[in-house]
XYZ file of C-alpha atoms in Angstrom:
782
model
C -30.627 -20.823 14.379
C -32.060 -21.266 17.873
C -29.928 -20.126 20.770
C -28.112 -22.811 22.743
C -28.789 -23.674 26.362
C -25.362 -22.434 27.470
C -25.919 -18.926 28.875
C -22.252 -17.990 28.733
C -19.952 -16.701 31.442
C -20.924 -14.261 34.167
C -19.056 -10.996 34.753
C -17.282 -12.455 37.801
C -16.189 -15.553 35.823
C -14.798 -13.303 33.038
C -12.875 -11.203 35.584
C -11.481 -14.352 37.247
C -10.077 -15.520 33.892
C -8.632 -12.084 33.124
C -6.877 -12.097 36.526
C -5.436 -15.513 35.650
C -4.117 -14.230 32.320
C -6.544 -16.387 30.313
C -7.387 -13.553 27.928
C -6.909 -13.430 24.148
C -4.304 -10.656 24.150
C -3.249 -9.739 20.614
C 0.182 -8.458 19.595
C -0.859 -7.454 16.089
C -1.219 -3.706 16.646
C 0.381 -1.908 13.680
C 0.911 1.284 15.657
C 4.418 1.701 17.142
C 4.951 2.553 20.804
C 6.310 6.000 21.746
C 9.575 4.374 22.827
C 9.941 2.649 19.435
C 9.337 5.962 17.619
C 11.984 7.818 19.662
C 14.516 4.989 19.249
C 13.956 4.717 15.468
C 14.623 8.436 14.971
C 17.678 8.690 17.251
C 19.635 5.409 17.290
C 20.311 5.195 13.562
C 23.593 4.213 11.915
C 24.120 7.662 10.378
C 23.154 9.526 13.563
C 25.737 7.527 15.536
C 28.324 8.207 12.794
C 27.518 11.942 12.923
C 27.954 11.986 16.722
C 31.308 10.221 16.329
C 32.414 12.797 13.719
C 31.252 15.607 16.009
C 33.455 14.191 18.769
C 36.441 14.238 16.415
C 35.723 17.875 15.464
C 35.506 18.807 19.168
C 38.970 17.364 19.665
C 40.353 19.898 17.134
C 38.763 22.858 18.908
C 37.165 24.148 15.673
C 33.606 24.322 17.027
C 32.221 26.301 14.080
C 32.401 23.131 11.995
C 29.813 21.424 14.239
C 26.870 23.052 12.405
C 26.068 19.745 10.698
C 24.814 18.454 14.082
C 22.016 21.045 13.978
C 20.596 19.218 10.919
C 20.887 15.854 12.721
C 19.062 17.136 15.826
C 16.344 18.935 13.818
C 15.810 15.801 11.696
C 15.314 13.658 14.802
C 13.040 16.138 16.620
C 10.823 16.812 13.578
C 10.598 13.091 12.782
C 9.607 12.160 16.352
C 7.055 14.989 16.601
C 5.389 14.174 13.285
C 5.230 10.415 13.880
C 3.781 10.885 17.385
C 1.181 13.220 15.905
C 0.185 10.657 13.252
C 0.250 7.821 15.831
C -2.492 9.639 17.720
C -4.676 9.779 14.571
C -4.023 6.135 13.676
C -4.711 4.895 17.211
C -8.083 6.653 17.098
C -8.958 5.242 13.681
C -7.848 1.662 14.300
C -10.674 1.374 16.824
C -13.014 1.347 13.810
C -11.353 -1.705 12.281
C -10.622 -3.751 15.396
C -11.914 -7.288 14.923
C -15.010 -7.807 17.003
C -16.831 -10.954 18.018
C -20.312 -11.795 19.331
C -20.249 -13.466 22.759
C -22.887 -14.674 25.167
C -22.291 -13.330 28.653
C -24.783 -12.992 31.500
C -27.489 -14.634 29.337
C -27.143 -11.859 26.709
C -25.453 -11.438 23.348
C -22.882 -8.649 23.183
C -20.121 -7.557 20.800
C -16.573 -7.233 22.153
C -13.069 -6.833 20.633
C -11.522 -10.233 19.905
C -8.655 -9.387 22.289
C -11.107 -9.466 25.219
C -12.174 -13.076 24.687
C -11.428 -15.353 27.638
C -11.268 -19.129 28.026
C -14.764 -20.759 28.062
C -16.449 -17.762 26.373
C -19.354 -18.804 24.125
C -19.131 -17.057 20.742
C -21.526 -16.776 17.807
C -19.853 -16.885 14.385
C -21.282 -16.484 10.878
C -20.198 -16.108 7.273
C -17.468 -13.472 6.821
C -16.111 -13.727 10.388
C -12.569 -14.699 11.222
C -12.259 -17.130 14.105
C -10.429 -15.212 16.807
C -9.434 -18.021 19.151
C -9.303 -21.829 19.163
C -12.819 -23.076 19.886
C -15.070 -26.160 19.909
C -18.387 -26.133 17.973
C -21.387 -26.388 20.321
C -24.124 -26.032 17.708
C -23.779 -25.674 13.924
C -26.063 -24.622 11.100
C -24.231 -25.567 7.898
C -20.960 -24.094 9.194
C -18.138 -24.219 6.640
C -14.662 -22.898 7.357
C -11.854 -21.937 4.966
C -8.555 -22.965 6.554
C -6.462 -21.975 3.519
C -4.413 -19.484 5.503
C -3.443 -22.269 7.910
C -3.268 -25.399 5.772
C -2.999 -24.063 2.206
C -6.113 -26.079 1.308
C -8.696 -23.682 -0.173
C -11.624 -26.132 -0.139
C -14.079 -25.247 2.687
C -14.260 -27.710 5.594
C -17.668 -28.573 7.063
C -17.777 -28.258 10.878
C -20.281 -30.032 13.136
C -20.866 -30.346 16.882
C -17.618 -31.154 18.718
C -15.309 -30.147 15.833
C -12.388 -27.828 16.531
C -12.148 -24.351 15.011
C -8.651 -22.893 14.686
C -7.883 -19.220 15.188
C -7.082 -17.497 11.898
C -9.475 -19.498 9.705
C -12.525 -17.876 8.082
C -16.214 -18.750 8.052
C -17.389 -18.982 4.416
C -20.888 -20.414 4.952
C -23.404 -21.043 7.715
C -23.208 -20.088 11.378
C -22.489 -21.674 14.744
C -22.111 -21.278 18.485
C -18.670 -22.290 19.771
C -16.816 -22.341 23.079
C -13.313 -20.879 23.402
C -10.780 -23.497 24.542
C -7.460 -21.670 24.051
C -6.498 -17.998 23.953
C -3.520 -15.793 23.050
C -0.187 -17.589 22.864
C -1.814 -20.872 23.950
C -3.645 -21.125 20.635
C -2.432 -24.227 18.854
C -2.230 -22.308 15.590
C -0.595 -19.102 16.864
C 2.678 -19.518 14.960
C 0.934 -20.792 11.840
C -1.574 -17.949 11.917
C 1.156 -15.345 12.153
C 2.743 -16.796 9.027
C -0.570 -17.351 7.267
C -1.967 -13.940 8.092
C 1.215 -12.428 6.713
C 0.157 -10.777 3.505
C 2.515 -9.749 0.729
C 4.353 -6.605 1.704
C 3.056 -3.638 -0.251
C 5.588 -3.073 -3.047
C 7.828 -0.008 -2.611
C 10.296 0.546 -5.436
C 11.382 3.806 -3.832
C 12.169 2.405 -0.380
C 13.977 -0.538 -1.987
C 16.113 1.811 -4.092
C 16.923 4.129 -1.169
C 17.654 1.064 0.962
C 20.216 -0.140 -1.603
C 21.892 3.283 -1.669
C 22.097 3.364 2.135
C 23.399 -0.218 2.238
C 26.245 0.576 -0.184
C 27.108 3.797 1.679
C 27.096 2.002 5.026
C 29.772 -0.367 3.712
C 32.016 2.126 1.865
C 31.822 5.218 4.088
C 34.292 4.067 6.757
C 37.067 2.755 4.440
C 36.674 5.821 2.167
C 36.889 8.050 5.247
C 40.106 6.339 6.395
C 41.678 6.638 2.936
C 40.706 10.322 2.779
C 42.137 10.964 6.273
C 45.495 9.453 5.271
C 45.588 11.634 2.133
C 44.648 14.780 4.106
C 47.461 14.100 6.573
C 49.777 14.072 3.545
C 48.205 17.306 2.218
C 48.479 18.997 5.668
C 51.640 17.446 7.194
C 51.968 20.198 9.790
C 48.265 20.786 10.504
C 46.543 17.681 11.886
C 43.418 19.700 12.845
C 42.873 20.830 9.235
C 43.322 17.255 8.007
C 40.625 16.084 10.440
C 38.215 18.910 9.512
C 38.630 18.239 5.767
C 38.140 14.489 6.287
C 34.963 15.080 8.288
C 33.776 17.437 5.535
C 34.205 14.656 2.970
C 32.484 11.990 5.067
C 29.550 14.252 5.993
C 29.022 15.049 2.320
C 28.578 11.338 1.617
C 25.794 10.972 4.219
C 22.310 11.652 2.740
C 21.195 12.724 6.230
C 17.830 14.031 5.122
C 16.913 11.435 2.509
C 15.866 8.662 4.881
C 14.091 11.180 7.109
C 12.386 12.796 4.112
C 11.094 9.423 2.904
C 9.914 8.287 6.339
C 8.452 11.675 7.156
C 6.601 11.912 3.840
C 5.145 8.444 4.386
C 4.198 9.315 7.974
C 2.566 12.596 6.913
C 0.882 10.706 4.077
C -0.608 8.235 6.551
C -1.979 11.187 8.538
C -3.357 12.978 5.472
C -4.963 9.813 4.121
C -6.419 9.054 7.554
C -8.247 12.379 7.355
C -9.617 11.210 4.003
C -10.973 8.102 5.775
C -8.268 5.684 4.614
C -6.450 3.637 7.239
C -2.952 2.752 5.986
C -1.862 -0.540 7.572
C 1.572 -0.445 5.870
C 3.312 2.835 4.996
C 4.735 1.324 1.802
C 1.145 0.918 0.589
C 1.109 4.651 -0.202
C 3.711 4.144 -2.929
C 2.169 0.877 -4.113
C -1.178 2.656 -4.515
C 0.473 5.566 -6.339
C 2.126 3.206 -8.847
C -0.887 0.922 -9.431
C -1.650 0.656 -13.166
C -4.186 -2.187 -12.982
C -7.028 -2.050 -10.470
C -9.148 -5.139 -9.904
C -12.441 -4.781 -8.084
C -15.596 -6.590 -7.239
C -18.768 -5.157 -8.742
C -20.707 -5.174 -5.480
C -19.950 -2.237 -3.221
C -17.828 -0.468 -5.854
C -19.819 0.005 -9.068
C -23.027 -0.855 -7.216
C -24.254 0.079 -3.745
C -24.340 -3.552 -2.691
C -28.094 -3.336 -2.284
C -30.356 -5.464 -4.456
C -34.022 -5.182 -5.361
C -36.369 -7.893 -6.599
C -37.808 -6.746 -9.907
C -39.957 -9.678 -11.007
C -40.773 -13.368 -10.393
C -41.250 -15.418 -13.576
C -42.910 -18.855 -13.059
C -41.505 -21.704 -15.184
C -44.129 -24.364 -14.346
C -47.882 -24.443 -14.027
C -48.022 -23.831 -10.322
C -49.924 -21.384 -8.176
C -47.948 -18.118 -8.143
C -48.855 -17.602 -4.503
C -47.290 -20.955 -3.641
C -44.053 -19.957 -5.434
C -44.033 -16.687 -3.498
C -44.574 -18.537 -0.215
C -41.646 -20.899 -0.928
C -39.382 -17.954 -1.803
C -40.492 -16.156 1.359
C -39.827 -19.239 3.507
C -36.350 -19.629 1.976
C -35.585 -15.957 2.530
C -36.193 -16.291 6.286
C -34.689 -19.792 6.812
C -31.026 -18.819 7.201
C -29.281 -16.988 10.061
C -26.410 -15.696 7.937
C -28.090 -13.054 5.768
C -26.562 -11.895 2.468
C -27.646 -9.138 0.063
C -29.825 -11.496 -2.007
C -31.682 -12.703 1.067
C -32.204 -9.120 2.217
C -33.715 -8.242 -1.186
C -36.071 -11.240 -0.892
C -36.960 -10.333 2.696
C -37.779 -6.757 1.622
C -39.959 -8.131 -1.178
C -41.753 -10.903 0.743
C -43.380 -11.118 4.152
C -42.627 -13.933 6.588
C -44.949 -16.955 6.207
C -46.006 -19.689 8.649
C -46.219 -23.438 8.140
C -42.800 -23.991 6.560
C -40.775 -25.929 9.127
C -37.129 -26.455 8.172
C -35.829 -30.028 8.171
C -32.337 -29.605 6.633
C -30.339 -26.644 5.310
C -27.431 -25.990 2.963
C -26.366 -22.326 3.424
C -25.173 -20.300 0.433
C -21.444 -20.323 -0.329
C -19.441 -18.693 -3.114
C -18.129 -22.150 -4.048
C -21.553 -23.781 -4.617
C -23.323 -20.667 -5.915
C -26.591 -21.879 -4.340
C -28.459 -22.489 -1.070
C -31.038 -25.205 -0.342
C -33.764 -26.007 2.195
C -35.805 -29.124 2.844
C -39.152 -28.309 4.522
C -41.008 -30.900 6.651
C -44.134 -30.925 4.456
C -43.316 -29.027 1.266
C -40.117 -30.917 0.323
C -36.779 -29.649 -0.936
C -35.984 -26.434 -2.808
C -32.746 -24.832 -3.953
C -31.986 -21.356 -5.253
C -28.879 -20.000 -6.925
C -27.028 -19.415 -10.189
C -28.984 -21.085 -13.056
C -25.867 -22.376 -14.853
C -24.779 -24.175 -11.670
C -28.171 -25.803 -11.111
C -29.014 -26.825 -14.690
C -27.100 -28.829 -17.292
C -25.649 -27.123 -20.381
C -28.047 -26.280 -23.243
C -31.096 -26.413 -20.943
C -33.838 -24.253 -22.566
C -34.287 -22.170 -19.398
C -30.684 -20.922 -19.752
C -31.678 -19.107 -22.970
C -34.252 -17.116 -21.001
C -31.631 -16.427 -18.368
C -29.229 -15.122 -21.031
C -31.880 -12.722 -22.351
C -32.453 -11.180 -18.922
C -28.736 -11.108 -18.103
C -28.050 -9.036 -21.240
C -30.449 -6.455 -19.816
C -28.164 -6.112 -16.811
C -30.373 -8.128 -14.474
C -29.163 -10.652 -11.934
C -31.082 -13.903 -12.409
C -31.616 -16.538 -9.718
C -33.273 -19.861 -10.346
C -35.641 -21.552 -7.891
C -35.735 -25.329 -8.337
C -37.526 -28.195 -6.638
C -35.248 -31.102 -5.604
C -35.706 -34.589 -4.214
C -32.647 -34.416 -1.933
C -31.018 -31.859 0.370
C -28.014 -33.568 1.991
C -26.694 -31.370 4.793
C -23.621 -33.556 5.404
C -22.271 -33.492 1.832
C -23.872 -30.146 0.846
C -25.301 -31.872 -2.245
C -28.782 -31.721 -3.786
C -30.579 -34.302 -5.940
C -32.444 -34.051 -9.264
C -33.913 -30.611 -9.945
C -37.046 -29.238 -11.584
C -37.015 -25.503 -12.518
C -39.814 -23.645 -10.714
C -39.238 -19.904 -11.243
C -36.773 -17.207 -12.211
C -36.152 -14.400 -9.721
C -35.041 -11.176 -11.473
C -33.002 -8.860 -9.305
C -31.249 -5.635 -10.205
C -28.223 -3.935 -8.650
C -28.378 -0.310 -7.617
C -25.488 1.443 -9.437
C -23.604 4.027 -7.374
C -24.151 7.597 -8.540
C -20.426 8.381 -8.290
C -19.252 5.187 -10.075
C -19.040 6.774 -13.547
C -16.945 9.703 -12.312
C -14.595 7.376 -10.395
C -14.039 5.088 -13.390
C -13.414 8.117 -15.627
C -10.775 9.355 -13.162
C -8.884 6.049 -13.252
C -9.070 5.859 -17.048
C -7.648 9.386 -17.313
C -4.919 8.436 -14.812
C -3.794 5.516 -17.002
C -5.134 2.800 -14.689
C -6.768 -0.198 -16.381
C -9.785 -1.656 -14.592
C -10.711 -5.326 -14.197
C -14.076 -6.321 -12.717
C -13.936 -9.675 -10.891
C -17.395 -10.857 -9.856
C -19.107 -14.054 -8.857
C -22.178 -13.041 -10.875
C -23.151 -13.884 -14.443
C -20.527 -12.294 -16.758
C -23.168 -10.760 -19.063
C -24.902 -9.160 -16.080
C -21.624 -7.780 -14.762
C -20.636 -6.521 -18.219
C -23.947 -4.695 -18.599
C -23.582 -3.038 -15.187
C -19.953 -2.132 -15.987
C -20.986 -0.504 -19.280
C -23.788 1.425 -17.562
C -21.218 2.662 -15.038
C -18.936 3.829 -17.894
C -16.179 1.187 -17.820
C -14.037 1.403 -20.963
C -14.172 -1.892 -22.920
C -16.771 -3.155 -20.434
C -18.256 -5.302 -23.209
C -15.155 -7.536 -23.133
C -16.352 -10.189 -20.700
C -15.575 -13.840 -20.029
C -16.960 -16.629 -17.867
C -14.199 -17.537 -15.386
C -15.182 -21.202 -15.568
C -13.638 -21.211 -19.074
C -10.303 -19.675 -17.977
C -7.241 -21.715 -19.017
C -5.068 -23.429 -16.406
C -1.860 -22.694 -18.317
C -0.196 -19.572 -16.868
C 0.926 -18.086 -20.201
C -2.529 -18.578 -21.750
C -4.143 -17.020 -18.672
C -1.903 -13.967 -19.011
C -3.107 -13.453 -22.608
C -6.749 -13.746 -21.521
C -6.264 -11.369 -18.583
C -4.577 -8.791 -20.850
C -7.590 -8.772 -23.215
C -10.727 -9.037 -21.064
C -12.038 -6.390 -18.664
C -14.948 -8.209 -17.014
C -14.687 -11.649 -15.392
C -17.902 -13.327 -14.228
C -18.502 -16.442 -12.120
C -15.070 -15.956 -10.557
C -14.129 -18.209 -7.657
C -11.873 -16.894 -4.840
C -8.839 -18.880 -6.075
C -9.375 -17.515 -9.595
C -9.315 -13.924 -8.322
C -5.906 -14.724 -6.861
C -4.773 -16.293 -10.158
C -5.922 -13.233 -12.143
C -3.978 -10.933 -9.786
C -0.851 -13.044 -10.232
C -1.298 -13.141 -14.023
C -1.413 -9.318 -14.131
C 1.716 -9.146 -11.982
C 3.470 -11.627 -14.285
C 2.789 -9.135 -17.110
C 4.862 -6.568 -15.194
C 1.916 -4.591 -13.873
C 1.469 -3.091 -10.405
C -1.865 -4.481 -9.291
C -4.366 -3.090 -6.805
C -7.336 -5.107 -5.525
C -10.472 -3.655 -3.961
C -12.676 -6.087 -2.049
C -14.800 -6.511 1.017
C -15.671 -10.206 1.363
C -14.070 -13.441 2.462
C -13.965 -14.444 -1.210
C -11.596 -11.497 -1.835
C -9.070 -12.423 0.887
C -6.660 -14.440 -1.272
C -6.602 -11.726 -3.965
C -6.193 -8.904 -1.409
C -3.316 -10.755 0.214
C -1.386 -11.234 -3.058
C -2.053 -7.816 -4.633
C 0.683 -5.163 -4.656
C -1.843 -3.002 -2.846
C -4.921 -4.581 -1.253
C -7.788 -2.216 -0.380
C -10.696 -3.349 1.809
C -13.942 -1.698 2.885
C -14.407 -1.117 6.631
C -17.979 -2.409 6.293
C -16.612 -5.661 4.840
C -15.542 -8.853 6.570
C -12.847 -9.010 9.268
C -10.867 -11.336 7.016
C -10.768 -8.821 4.145
C -9.705 -5.951 6.425
C -6.905 -8.004 7.901
C -5.606 -9.154 4.511
C -5.623 -5.621 3.038
C -2.884 -2.959 3.127
C -5.417 -0.086 3.160
C -8.914 0.036 4.687
C -11.471 2.561 3.369
C -13.160 3.638 6.598
C -16.184 5.138 4.837
C -16.505 2.010 2.627
C -16.883 4.330 -0.351
C -15.066 3.403 -3.562
C -15.439 6.998 -4.801
C -13.049 8.181 -2.064
C -10.303 6.281 -3.946
C -9.922 9.324 -6.208
C -8.726 11.566 -3.401
C -6.596 8.795 -1.889
C -4.805 7.967 -5.172
C -4.201 11.680 -5.892
C -2.708 12.188 -2.438
C -0.585 9.037 -2.722
C 0.761 10.060 -6.137
C 1.579 13.561 -4.905
C 3.500 12.175 -1.910
C 5.601 9.798 -4.011
C 6.172 12.286 -6.849
C 7.471 14.903 -4.417
C 9.843 12.419 -2.785
C 11.078 11.385 -6.253
C 11.716 14.988 -7.153
C 13.590 16.152 -4.047
C 15.569 12.906 -3.682
C 17.680 14.186 -6.582
C 18.970 16.959 -4.295
C 20.240 14.498 -1.696
C 21.687 11.926 -4.076
C 23.528 14.577 -6.110
C 25.505 15.514 -2.974
C 26.080 11.858 -2.024
C 27.390 10.939 -5.495
C 29.786 13.869 -5.917
C 31.014 13.732 -2.292
C 31.847 10.014 -2.518
C 33.612 10.480 -5.868
C 35.530 13.572 -4.684
C 36.671 11.742 -1.532
C 38.209 8.980 -3.633
C 39.660 11.288 -6.326
C 41.209 13.827 -3.925
C 42.523 10.977 -1.744
C 44.186 9.407 -4.802
C 45.672 12.787 -5.855
C 46.651 13.584 -2.222
C 45.091 17.033 -2.625
C 43.250 18.986 0.038
C 39.536 18.062 0.105
C 37.524 21.028 -1.318
C 35.078 21.673 1.580
C 34.878 22.026 5.345
C 31.855 20.737 7.340
C 30.799 24.366 7.930
C 30.715 25.129 4.185
C 28.817 21.926 3.396
C 26.299 22.733 6.133
C 25.394 26.024 4.418
C 25.067 24.336 0.995
C 23.050 21.450 2.504
C 20.751 23.740 4.464
C 19.967 26.206 1.653
C 20.261 24.020 -1.481
C 18.826 20.785 -0.049
C 17.064 21.136 3.327
C 14.821 24.170 2.720
C 13.802 23.350 -0.894
C 13.165 19.655 -0.134
C 10.896 20.577 2.783
C 8.952 23.261 0.899
C 8.664 21.284 -2.359
C 7.353 18.263 -0.458
C 4.642 20.444 1.081
C 3.670 21.886 -2.324
C 1.857 18.671 -3.426
C 1.577 19.434 -7.140
C 3.884 16.927 -8.791
C 3.265 14.431 -11.557
C 4.483 10.887 -10.890
C 7.403 9.832 -13.101
C 6.766 6.931 -15.443
C 10.488 6.022 -15.421
C 10.458 4.568 -11.924
C 12.137 6.043 -8.856
C 15.814 5.210 -9.375
C 15.937 6.047 -13.094
C 14.121 9.326 -12.510
C 16.493 10.355 -9.714
C 19.642 9.239 -11.549
C 18.644 11.105 -14.734
C 18.721 14.323 -12.669
C 21.312 13.617 -9.959
C 24.033 11.959 -12.051
C 24.632 14.767 -14.621
C 24.645 17.374 -11.833
C 27.058 15.314 -9.707
C 29.365 14.740 -12.691
C 29.361 18.482 -13.390
C 30.355 19.140 -9.763
C 33.217 16.606 -9.976
C 34.496 18.054 -13.292
C 34.490 21.629 -11.943
C 36.104 20.787 -8.590
C 38.930 18.986 -10.431
C 39.224 21.854 -12.926
C 39.555 24.376 -10.071
C 42.201 22.144 -8.457
C 44.350 22.204 -11.616
C 43.622 25.884 -12.475
C 44.654 26.818 -8.934
C 48.032 25.122 -9.374
C 48.541 27.004 -12.655
C 47.525 30.362 -11.094
C 49.300 29.624 -7.782
C 46.219 29.854 -5.534
C 46.752 29.857 -1.801
C 44.595 27.588 0.428
C 42.014 30.322 1.055
C 41.595 31.104 -2.670
C 41.165 27.418 -3.433
C 38.461 27.306 -0.764
C 36.795 30.437 -2.207
C 36.595 29.050 -5.740
C 35.498 25.599 -4.621
C 32.787 27.004 -2.355
C 31.334 29.604 -4.759
C 31.207 27.298 -7.793
C 29.893 24.340 -5.762
C 27.179 26.589 -4.310
C 26.161 27.784 -7.803
C 25.969 24.220 -9.196
C 23.930 23.147 -6.117
C 21.393 25.888 -6.799
C 21.310 24.918 -10.472
C 20.173 21.475 -9.248
C 17.388 23.178 -7.278
C 16.202 24.996 -10.427
C 16.259 21.706 -12.405
C 14.272 19.915 -9.666
C 11.739 22.779 -9.640
C 10.985 22.305 -13.357
C 8.469 23.171 -14.699
C 8.859 26.485 -12.917
C 5.803 28.218 -11.505
C 5.677 31.411 -9.452
C 6.210 29.627 -6.104
C 9.088 27.433 -7.311
C 10.786 30.321 -9.154
C 10.569 32.472 -6.021
C 11.902 29.657 -3.809
C 14.895 28.857 -6.043
C 15.758 32.536 -6.551
C 15.472 33.529 -2.875
C 17.702 30.725 -1.531
C 20.332 31.430 -4.235
C 20.386 35.154 -3.409
C 20.436 34.358 0.329
C 23.489 32.132 -0.118
C 25.515 34.859 -1.815
C 24.269 37.530 0.629
C 25.504 35.444 3.596
C 28.915 35.059 1.926
C 28.998 38.794 1.095
C 28.417 39.693 4.766
C 30.565 37.057 6.527
C 33.186 35.575 4.163
C 35.821 35.081 6.881
C 33.450 32.941 8.962
C 33.316 30.442 6.082
C 37.077 30.667 5.425
C 36.922 32.433 2.015
C 37.982 35.769 0.507
C 35.419 38.631 0.233
C 33.251 38.341 -2.891
C 34.367 41.794 -4.047
C 37.999 40.663 -4.313
C 39.003 41.119 -7.973
C 40.538 37.606 -8.200
C 37.115 36.073 -7.361
C 35.607 37.499 -10.566
C 36.765 34.470 -12.594
C 34.200 32.309 -10.768
C 31.516 34.028 -12.898
C 32.489 32.463 -16.284
C 33.050 29.129 -14.516
C 29.503 29.237 -13.078
C 27.981 30.363 -16.389
C 29.608 27.509 -18.302
C 28.292 24.974 -15.730
C 24.774 25.567 -17.076
C 25.785 24.273 -20.516
C 27.824 21.365 -19.115
C 24.873 20.096 -17.042
C 22.578 20.389 -20.068
C 25.029 18.459 -22.251
C 25.549 15.690 -19.659
C 21.792 15.318 -19.130
C 21.268 14.805 -22.869
C 24.100 12.265 -23.008
C 22.738 10.274 -20.030
C 19.207 10.291 -21.464
C 20.630 9.031 -24.757
C 22.534 6.169 -23.109
C 19.486 5.232 -21.006
C 17.360 4.998 -24.155
C 20.010 2.887 -25.887
C 20.102 0.622 -22.832
C 16.310 0.229 -22.974
C 16.523 -0.724 -26.650
C 19.245 -3.256 -25.825
C 17.103 -4.800 -23.062
C 14.047 -4.992 -25.335
C 16.068 -7.027 -27.875
C 17.561 -9.341 -25.254
């Protein structure tokens, strides 16, 4: 398209508009500010509760019981440091994916970030671009815009001179020059765009489950604490300070102080690690969604193939001079401003020719599957998918089928008596020639597909190309069941029927953008966690609705914005490393969460039980701090760093409960048993404390050993060292923790109690697994 007469703004005019605040400032930055990071890690509900409890402890004068505040402070400091560190990486990487726009300034074309647009800027837009600010079309060449994200209408809208372009819509065909009329918050569509751009949140079963736990605790912790305080006053009628310390011990035990931090920190570290592997995470929850994906949908181009095409052969279909056919193909290849891969292949194959003056144009779009040109002297020609240009059962389609089975992409050149630019319609057609093109398959495609198959991830190829061609390419790349293909034009409209089709077929050809979205939703309706890899405007709807949308940095602005993850090297093969890292992060959080939830479950239950029995609560804050630090804090940190876990197939909550619940029940049983044994053997308060503390410590370290399963050298060493360290500390300084020396002969009876706990945990685990299986059977029958 020829340049327009408008030479754009001058530097001084741009500066004048910036000074007046007429600049397209965006508020869509995903990176948090430093102030937000500090606030999120300090002003939390549980931090405020801990500070309040610390104040109560200070009032008793028993300062040694303030050790729990060390954990709170360390949690906050480590969290802030790590998130600031990752923020720096993300801020550097987001520069790569900032939306950019071509503008004319000072008589020259230049590329600037969309946030730097000012009122009256002249912009050049083409297929794949997102319109960054409300504009008016100055000059159009077959411009078509998809306003689905604003209006819900997926049909492209043709735009001519004087028509308005709304920020947030996408160019799907043609190109144009336009002048910016509104910027930033003045954009007519600002509110709509924010809603429309809003993609589905990446699914996070783990964060949802932890959120529910925290929500319940937030509600019950204060009333339970008050009930416990009343009971402790009854247990210590003459010692208010002891009643307060015991109450604080119970409440602190209920708080999973490290669980939220562990989850956030693991996600934050994951974002940093994945950034180093050239993956920009736009939502932290996407790490878990990616780890749990069991169906991955992807476009053939740019994933299985390099995206580059090569013309293999031209096959004439009429008695016409071959040179004339070549000249027409050459003229068509150089007639359009918006260049796609097919045009590039034709341009590489043919040289530019003279004497073909363009009269009217219909640019290629994924909806029409063809492009058309009417030349001044030579007449009208169209080129595109044969089955879209010819009626069913046309003899040429048999030839096309033969070549498609060989894995070739086949385009049909036809002569037409009409090229209507306004309606984007062509007239009667006469087949002229077949253009055979082949895709270049990526060298690493086979290895990548094999990795996903081994990982239990089913693949679906969604392509706009001929299904037989796509199937052939998929088979060459090593896709399992790649021969199961279907033409998307035959897909049923009924949702249940579509689900059956989607479950069976692996390759979908001639897929329209809305159908990609429907296929994603059908997979989700079957209970699958669906990932979508795409790079074009035609992938936007599918990327937006997927549980985890993955876009290529080299793809369109629209695709990058709709996705949860952007592959900065635009290399599908890097998905292997990214999925492995994501699975390791989530598996480690799953594993160590059992440590935190075990303490939360037994502490909450013991608070209620001991309050009801009006007995002294078993632990002080000081004692719980030692158990929490050695049996939860250190192992959770080191195990998370180990990165060698296998993701549970049970789901987060079931996996955690199957470990945490039997251990917590064991703790409750033994604490109650010690309470009643102590009455029988006439324990004094210090002996009670000794038995409670030693047995609780042993059971806590049993949980560590269970979480470390299967044991390797590192995990065995870790579990053994922290257990030995715990008893060594108590051997050296028993009085500091308010217990008798370990060598006291009356303490010896803790040994059989601890030994029997091993069998009780094993028995309870088997019982819980049995009931969970029975529950699954019940659900399957109902």
